[in-house]
Short mmCIF file of C-alpha atoms in Angstrom, two decimals:
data_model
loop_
_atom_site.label_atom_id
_atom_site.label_comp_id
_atom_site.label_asym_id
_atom_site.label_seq_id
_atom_site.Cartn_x
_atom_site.Cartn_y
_atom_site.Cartn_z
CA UNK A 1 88.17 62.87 37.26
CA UNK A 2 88.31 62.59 33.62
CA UNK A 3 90.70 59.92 33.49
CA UNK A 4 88.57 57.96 35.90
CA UNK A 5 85.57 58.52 33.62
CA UNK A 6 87.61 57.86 30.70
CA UNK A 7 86.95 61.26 29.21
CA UNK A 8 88.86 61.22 25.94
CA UNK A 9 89.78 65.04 26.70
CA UNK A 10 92.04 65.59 23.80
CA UNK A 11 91.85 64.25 20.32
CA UNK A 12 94.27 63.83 17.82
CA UNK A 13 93.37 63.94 13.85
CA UNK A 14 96.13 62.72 11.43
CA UNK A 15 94.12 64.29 8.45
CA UNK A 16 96.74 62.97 6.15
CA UNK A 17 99.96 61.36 5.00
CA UNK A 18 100.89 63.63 2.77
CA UNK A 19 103.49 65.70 2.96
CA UNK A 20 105.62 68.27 1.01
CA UNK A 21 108.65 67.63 3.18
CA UNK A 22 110.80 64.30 3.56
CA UNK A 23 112.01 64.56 7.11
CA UNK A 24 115.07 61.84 7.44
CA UNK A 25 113.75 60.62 10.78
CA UNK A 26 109.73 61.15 10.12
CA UNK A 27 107.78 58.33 12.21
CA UNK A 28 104.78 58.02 9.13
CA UNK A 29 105.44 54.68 6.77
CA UNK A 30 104.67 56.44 3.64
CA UNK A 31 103.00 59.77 2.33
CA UNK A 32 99.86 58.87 0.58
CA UNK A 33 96.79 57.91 1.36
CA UNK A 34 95.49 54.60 0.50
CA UNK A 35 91.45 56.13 1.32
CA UNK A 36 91.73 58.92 3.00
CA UNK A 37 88.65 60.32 5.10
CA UNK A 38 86.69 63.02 3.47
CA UNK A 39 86.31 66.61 5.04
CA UNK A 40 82.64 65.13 5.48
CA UNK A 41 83.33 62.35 7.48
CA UNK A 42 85.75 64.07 9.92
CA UNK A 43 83.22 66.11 10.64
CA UNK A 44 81.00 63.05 11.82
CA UNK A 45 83.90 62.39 14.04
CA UNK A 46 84.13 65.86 15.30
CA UNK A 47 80.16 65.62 16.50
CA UNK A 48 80.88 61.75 17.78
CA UNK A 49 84.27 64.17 19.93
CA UNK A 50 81.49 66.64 21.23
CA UNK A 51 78.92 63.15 22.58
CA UNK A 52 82.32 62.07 24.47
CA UNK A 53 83.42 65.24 26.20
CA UNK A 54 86.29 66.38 24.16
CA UNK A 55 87.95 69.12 24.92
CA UNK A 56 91.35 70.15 22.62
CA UNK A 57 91.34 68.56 19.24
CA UNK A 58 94.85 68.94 16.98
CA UNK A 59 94.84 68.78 13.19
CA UNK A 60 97.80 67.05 12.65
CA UNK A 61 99.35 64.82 9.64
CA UNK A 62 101.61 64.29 7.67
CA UNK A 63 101.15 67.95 6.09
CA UNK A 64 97.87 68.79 7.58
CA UNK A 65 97.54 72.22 5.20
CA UNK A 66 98.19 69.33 2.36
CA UNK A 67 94.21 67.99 2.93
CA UNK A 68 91.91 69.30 0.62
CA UNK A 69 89.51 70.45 2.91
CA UNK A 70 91.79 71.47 5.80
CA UNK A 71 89.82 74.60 6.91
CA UNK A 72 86.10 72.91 6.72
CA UNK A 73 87.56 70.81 9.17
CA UNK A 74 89.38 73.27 11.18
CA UNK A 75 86.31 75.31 10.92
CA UNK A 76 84.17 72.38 12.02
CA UNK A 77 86.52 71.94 15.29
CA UNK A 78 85.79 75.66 15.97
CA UNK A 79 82.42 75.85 15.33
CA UNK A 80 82.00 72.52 17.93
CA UNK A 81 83.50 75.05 20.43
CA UNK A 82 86.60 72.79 20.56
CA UNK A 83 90.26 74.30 21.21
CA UNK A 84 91.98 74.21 18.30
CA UNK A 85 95.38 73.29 17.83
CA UNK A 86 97.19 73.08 14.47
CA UNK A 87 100.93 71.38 14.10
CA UNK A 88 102.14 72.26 10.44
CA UNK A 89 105.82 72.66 8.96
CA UNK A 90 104.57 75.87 7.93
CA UNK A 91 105.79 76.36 4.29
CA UNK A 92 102.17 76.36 2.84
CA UNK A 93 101.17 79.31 4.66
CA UNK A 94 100.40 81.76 1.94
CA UNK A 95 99.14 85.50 3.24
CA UNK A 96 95.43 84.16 2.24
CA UNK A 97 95.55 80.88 4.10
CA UNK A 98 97.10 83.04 7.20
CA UNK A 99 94.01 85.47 6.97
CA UNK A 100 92.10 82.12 7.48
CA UNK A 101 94.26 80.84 10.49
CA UNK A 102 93.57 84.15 12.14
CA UNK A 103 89.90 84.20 12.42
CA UNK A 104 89.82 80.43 13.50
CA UNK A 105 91.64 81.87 16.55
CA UNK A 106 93.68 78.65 17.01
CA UNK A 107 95.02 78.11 20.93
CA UNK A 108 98.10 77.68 19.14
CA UNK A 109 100.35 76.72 16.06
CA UNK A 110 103.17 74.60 16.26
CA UNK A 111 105.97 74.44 13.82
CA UNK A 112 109.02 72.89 13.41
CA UNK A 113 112.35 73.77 13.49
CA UNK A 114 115.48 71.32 12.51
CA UNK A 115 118.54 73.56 12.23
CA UNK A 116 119.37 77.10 12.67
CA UNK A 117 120.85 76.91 9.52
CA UNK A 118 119.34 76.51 6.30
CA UNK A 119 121.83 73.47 5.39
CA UNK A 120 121.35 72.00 8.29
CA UNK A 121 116.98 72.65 8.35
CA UNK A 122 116.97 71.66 4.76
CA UNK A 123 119.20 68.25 5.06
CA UNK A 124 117.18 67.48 8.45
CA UNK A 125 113.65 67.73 5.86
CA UNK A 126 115.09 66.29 2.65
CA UNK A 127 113.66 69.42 1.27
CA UNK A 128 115.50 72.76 -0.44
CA UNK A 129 114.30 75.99 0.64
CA UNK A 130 112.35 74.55 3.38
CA UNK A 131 114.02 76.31 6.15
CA UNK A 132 113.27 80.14 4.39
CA UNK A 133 109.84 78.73 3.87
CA UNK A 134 108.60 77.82 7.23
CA UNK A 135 110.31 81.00 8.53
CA UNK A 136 108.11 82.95 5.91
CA UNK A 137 105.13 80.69 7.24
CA UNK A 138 105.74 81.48 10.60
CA UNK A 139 106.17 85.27 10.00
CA UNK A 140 102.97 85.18 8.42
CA UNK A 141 101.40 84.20 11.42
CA UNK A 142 102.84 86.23 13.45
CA UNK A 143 102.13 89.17 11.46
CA UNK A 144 98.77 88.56 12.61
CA UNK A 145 99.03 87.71 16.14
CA UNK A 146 98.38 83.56 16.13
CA UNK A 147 99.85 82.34 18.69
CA UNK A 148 102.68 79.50 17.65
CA UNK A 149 105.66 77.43 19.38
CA UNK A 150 108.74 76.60 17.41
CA UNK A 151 109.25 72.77 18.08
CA UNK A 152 112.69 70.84 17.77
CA UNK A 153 113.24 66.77 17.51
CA UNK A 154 116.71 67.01 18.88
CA UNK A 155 118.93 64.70 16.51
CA UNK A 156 122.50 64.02 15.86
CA UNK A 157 122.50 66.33 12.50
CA UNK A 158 121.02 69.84 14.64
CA UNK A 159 122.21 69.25 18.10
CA UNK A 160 124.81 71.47 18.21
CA UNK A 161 122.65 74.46 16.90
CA UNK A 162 120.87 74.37 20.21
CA UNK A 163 121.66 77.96 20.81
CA UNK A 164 120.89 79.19 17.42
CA UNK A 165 117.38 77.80 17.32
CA UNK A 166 116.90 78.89 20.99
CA UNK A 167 117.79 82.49 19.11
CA UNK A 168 115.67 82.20 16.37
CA UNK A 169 112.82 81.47 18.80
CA UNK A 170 113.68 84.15 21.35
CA UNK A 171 114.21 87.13 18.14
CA UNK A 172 110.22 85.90 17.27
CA UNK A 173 109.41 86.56 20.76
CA UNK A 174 107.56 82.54 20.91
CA UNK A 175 107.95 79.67 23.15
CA UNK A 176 110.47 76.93 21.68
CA UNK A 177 110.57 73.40 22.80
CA UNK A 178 113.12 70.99 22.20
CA UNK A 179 112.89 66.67 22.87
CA UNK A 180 115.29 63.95 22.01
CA UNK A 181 112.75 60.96 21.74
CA UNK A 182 112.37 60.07 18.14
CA UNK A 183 110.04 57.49 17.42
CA UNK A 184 110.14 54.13 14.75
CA UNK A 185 108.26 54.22 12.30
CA UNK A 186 104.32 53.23 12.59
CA UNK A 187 105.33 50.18 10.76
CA UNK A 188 107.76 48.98 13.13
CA UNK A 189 110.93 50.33 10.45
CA UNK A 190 113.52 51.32 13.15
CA UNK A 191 115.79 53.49 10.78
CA UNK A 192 114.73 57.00 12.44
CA UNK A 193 116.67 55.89 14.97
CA UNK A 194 119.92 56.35 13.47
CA UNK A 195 119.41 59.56 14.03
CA UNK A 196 119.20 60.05 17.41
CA UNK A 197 121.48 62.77 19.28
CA UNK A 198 124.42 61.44 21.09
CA UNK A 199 125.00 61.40 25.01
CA UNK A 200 126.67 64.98 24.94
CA UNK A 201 124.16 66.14 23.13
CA UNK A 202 121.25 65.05 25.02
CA UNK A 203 123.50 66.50 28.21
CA UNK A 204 123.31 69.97 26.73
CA UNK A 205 119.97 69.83 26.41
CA UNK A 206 118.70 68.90 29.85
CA UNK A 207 121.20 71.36 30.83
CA UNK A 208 119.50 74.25 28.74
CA UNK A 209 115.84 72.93 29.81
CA UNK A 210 116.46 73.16 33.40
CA UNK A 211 118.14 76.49 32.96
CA UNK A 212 114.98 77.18 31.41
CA UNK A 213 113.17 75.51 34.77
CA UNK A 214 112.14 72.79 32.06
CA UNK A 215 113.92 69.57 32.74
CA UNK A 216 111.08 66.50 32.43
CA UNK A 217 110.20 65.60 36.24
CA UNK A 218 107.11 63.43 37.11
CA UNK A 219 106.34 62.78 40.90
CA UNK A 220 104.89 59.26 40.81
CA UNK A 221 103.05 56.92 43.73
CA UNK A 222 102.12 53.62 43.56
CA UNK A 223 98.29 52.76 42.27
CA UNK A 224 98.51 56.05 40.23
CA UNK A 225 98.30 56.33 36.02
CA UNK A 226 101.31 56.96 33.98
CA UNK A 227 99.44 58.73 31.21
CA UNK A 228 96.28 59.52 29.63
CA UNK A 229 96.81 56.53 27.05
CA UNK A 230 93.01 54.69 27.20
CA UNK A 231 91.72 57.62 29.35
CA UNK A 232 91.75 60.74 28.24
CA UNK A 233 93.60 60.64 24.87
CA UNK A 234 92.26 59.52 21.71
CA UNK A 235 93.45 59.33 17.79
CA UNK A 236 92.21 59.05 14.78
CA UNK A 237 94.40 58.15 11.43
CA UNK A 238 94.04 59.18 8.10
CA UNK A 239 91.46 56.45 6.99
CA UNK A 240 90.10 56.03 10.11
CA UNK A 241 91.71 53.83 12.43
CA UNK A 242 91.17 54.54 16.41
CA UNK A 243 94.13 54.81 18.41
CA UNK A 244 94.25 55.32 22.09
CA UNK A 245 96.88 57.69 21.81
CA UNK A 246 98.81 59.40 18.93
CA UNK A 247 101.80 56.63 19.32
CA UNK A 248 100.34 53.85 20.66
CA UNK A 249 99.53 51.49 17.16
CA UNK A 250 99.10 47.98 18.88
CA UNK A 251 95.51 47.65 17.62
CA UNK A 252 93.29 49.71 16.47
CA UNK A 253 89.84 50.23 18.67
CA UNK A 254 88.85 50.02 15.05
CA UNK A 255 87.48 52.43 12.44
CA UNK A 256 85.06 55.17 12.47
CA UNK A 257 84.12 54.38 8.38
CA UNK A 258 82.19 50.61 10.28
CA UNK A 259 81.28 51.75 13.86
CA UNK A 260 80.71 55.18 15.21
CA UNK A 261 84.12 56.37 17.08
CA UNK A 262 81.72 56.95 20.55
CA UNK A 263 80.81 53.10 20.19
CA UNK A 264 84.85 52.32 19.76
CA UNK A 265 85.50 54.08 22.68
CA UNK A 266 83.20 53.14 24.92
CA UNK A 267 82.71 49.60 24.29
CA UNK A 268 86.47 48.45 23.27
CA UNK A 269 88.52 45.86 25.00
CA UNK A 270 91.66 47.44 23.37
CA UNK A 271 90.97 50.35 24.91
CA UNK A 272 90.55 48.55 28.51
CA UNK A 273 93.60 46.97 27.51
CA UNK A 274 95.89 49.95 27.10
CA UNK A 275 94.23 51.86 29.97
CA UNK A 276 95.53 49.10 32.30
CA UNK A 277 98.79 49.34 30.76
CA UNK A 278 98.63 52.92 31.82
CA UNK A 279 98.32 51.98 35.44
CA UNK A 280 100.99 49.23 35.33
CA UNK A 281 103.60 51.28 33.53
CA UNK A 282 103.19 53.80 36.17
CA UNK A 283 103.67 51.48 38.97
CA UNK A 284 106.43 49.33 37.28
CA UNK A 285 108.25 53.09 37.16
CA UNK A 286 107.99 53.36 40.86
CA UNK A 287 108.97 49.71 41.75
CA UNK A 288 111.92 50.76 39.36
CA UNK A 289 112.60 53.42 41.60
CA UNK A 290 115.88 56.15 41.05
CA UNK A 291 115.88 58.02 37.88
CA UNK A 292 112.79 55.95 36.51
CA UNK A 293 110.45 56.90 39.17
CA UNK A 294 111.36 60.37 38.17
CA UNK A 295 111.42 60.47 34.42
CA UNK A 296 108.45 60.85 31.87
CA UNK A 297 107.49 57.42 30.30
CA UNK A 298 105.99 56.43 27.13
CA UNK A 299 104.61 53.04 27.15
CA UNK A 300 103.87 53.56 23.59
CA UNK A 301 107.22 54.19 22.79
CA UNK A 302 108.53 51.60 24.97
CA UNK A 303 106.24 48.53 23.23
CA UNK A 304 107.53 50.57 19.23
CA UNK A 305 111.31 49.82 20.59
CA UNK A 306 111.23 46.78 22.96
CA UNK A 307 107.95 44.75 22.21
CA UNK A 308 107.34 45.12 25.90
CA UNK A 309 105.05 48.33 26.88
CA UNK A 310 106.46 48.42 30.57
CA UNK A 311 109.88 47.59 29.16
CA UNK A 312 111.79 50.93 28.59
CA UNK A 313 114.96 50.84 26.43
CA UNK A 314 118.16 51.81 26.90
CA UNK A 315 117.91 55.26 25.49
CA UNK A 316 115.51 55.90 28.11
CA UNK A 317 117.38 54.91 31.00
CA UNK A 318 120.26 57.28 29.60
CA UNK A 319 117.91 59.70 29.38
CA UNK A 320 116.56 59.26 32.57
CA UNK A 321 119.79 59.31 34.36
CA UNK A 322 121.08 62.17 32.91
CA UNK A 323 118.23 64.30 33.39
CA UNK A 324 118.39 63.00 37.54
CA UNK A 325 122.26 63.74 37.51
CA UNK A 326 121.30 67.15 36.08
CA UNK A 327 118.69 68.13 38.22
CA UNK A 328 120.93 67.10 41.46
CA UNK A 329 123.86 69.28 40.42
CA UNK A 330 124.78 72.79 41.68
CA UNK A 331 122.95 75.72 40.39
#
């Protein structure tokens, strides 16, 4: 099993910190880059991806479309033979830069959606006209058949819009997906936080994902692996730091611009070290037992909120209740 071989089977590239929006509750300590890695050298990590066995690679940011040599690297990830995935607000997408998405034939396109209002998309992103722009972005796309899912961060400012973005997804004819988890910031700033949905709205929206047949369930046994995080996940930063996973910023297995990223991840203790936490978060979920055993966990998350990777906060055990409650009710 990949996991077993520790197979780093998707890959996640932060191309950038830059951004042209200025979500309230965005997880990324600033929006500049200090050095950031040339179109060159992410494609030096994209052949040191192929040497490990990687499978999916996402262009992510920040504002991916903001790098200046976004589609050489998106190019480079196709030409690899890698599945492509591409998470973008949107709003950049002219009718030339959508031509260019097309022929890259990405698996998919993810974009997201904070309100289905304007007023309430636009306060959510700190940014006027956002919300007409990503929909023009996202038609765009469509127009020529890319494949794209409308994502939601569920917070206390959209949540009761749930059926209107649902709509907006559903008129597109595209797959929406909606979460409550927001993260800290990278640099431990807890203020995104304040944003988080309250308890009735974090009901409704189990209650809309299982009557989608969605609600978060994980079967768990003891001696199993809670996640991919060491295994089979792998991120890289905007200068080049090596993460083990897109959240997890403990340490870094350290950066591709002084050792070759195949040398970090084979030969890193941090990366043993996070791997094992993989294994004991899974197991401390089934000693837990109840709604824990049951409920997705993010160790990453769970060391960002409590210090303590196999720790989870109170939020989750809401969450994790709630969803158990749910899932027990009558149809």
């Amino acid at each position: 099993m990949a996991r077993e071989r520790a197979q780093p089977l998707s890959a996640s590239l932060e191309l950038t910190y830059r951004c042209n929006w200025r979500c309230v509750f965005c997880y990324n300590p600033r929006h500049h880059d200090r050095r950031g890695l040339s179109g060159e050298e992410w494609l030096s990590v994209l052949d040191d991806l192929r040497v490990l066995g990687t499978l999916y690679v996402t262009l992510t940011g920040g504002e991916a479309l903001t790098h200046p040599e976004f589609l050489r690297i998106a190019r480079g990830v196709r030409e690899r033979s890698f599945a492509l995935r591409i998470l973008t607000n949107g709003s950049l997408i002219t009718e030339a830069l959508a031509d260019e998405i097309q022929v890259l034939r990405p698996m998919g396109v993810e974009l997201s959606l904070h309100g289905a209002k304007p007023e309430t998309h636009d306060r959510t992103t700190g940014t006027p006209g956002s919300f007409d722009a990503m929909l023009r972005g996202l038609d765009r796309l469509l127009a020529r058949g890319v494949s794209i899912v409308l994502k939601t961060p569920l917070t206390r400012l959209n949540e009761t819009e749930m059926e209107g973005m649902q709509a907006i997804a559903e008129g597109r004819g595209v797959p929406w997906r909606v979460d409550s988890v927001l993260s800290p910031r990278d640099d431990g700033d807890m203020s995104p936080l304040a944003y988080r949905a309250s308890p009735e709205g974090v009901e409704r929206m189990f209650r809309a994902l299982r009557a989608a047949g969605q609600l978060p369930h994980e079967e768990r046994v003891a001696g199993g692996t809670n996640c991919g995080l060491g295994r089979t996940t792998l991120a890289v930063d905007p200068e080049g730091d090596v993460f083990p996973c897109l959240q997890w910023r403990k340490t870094p297995l350290g950066n591709v611009r002084r050792t070759p990223l195949r040398e970090l991840w084979t030969g890193s203790s941090e990366r043993l070290e996070a791997a094992q936490v993989a294994r004991a978060a899974n197991d401390r979920m089934v000693e837990a037992g109840g709604a824990l055993a049951t409920f997705p966990f993010c160790p990453a998350l769970a060391l960002q909120r409590t210090g303590d990777p196999l720790r989870p906060d109170d939020d989750h055990r809401e969450h994790a209740e709630t969803a158990a409650r749910i899932r027990l009710a009558p149809a």
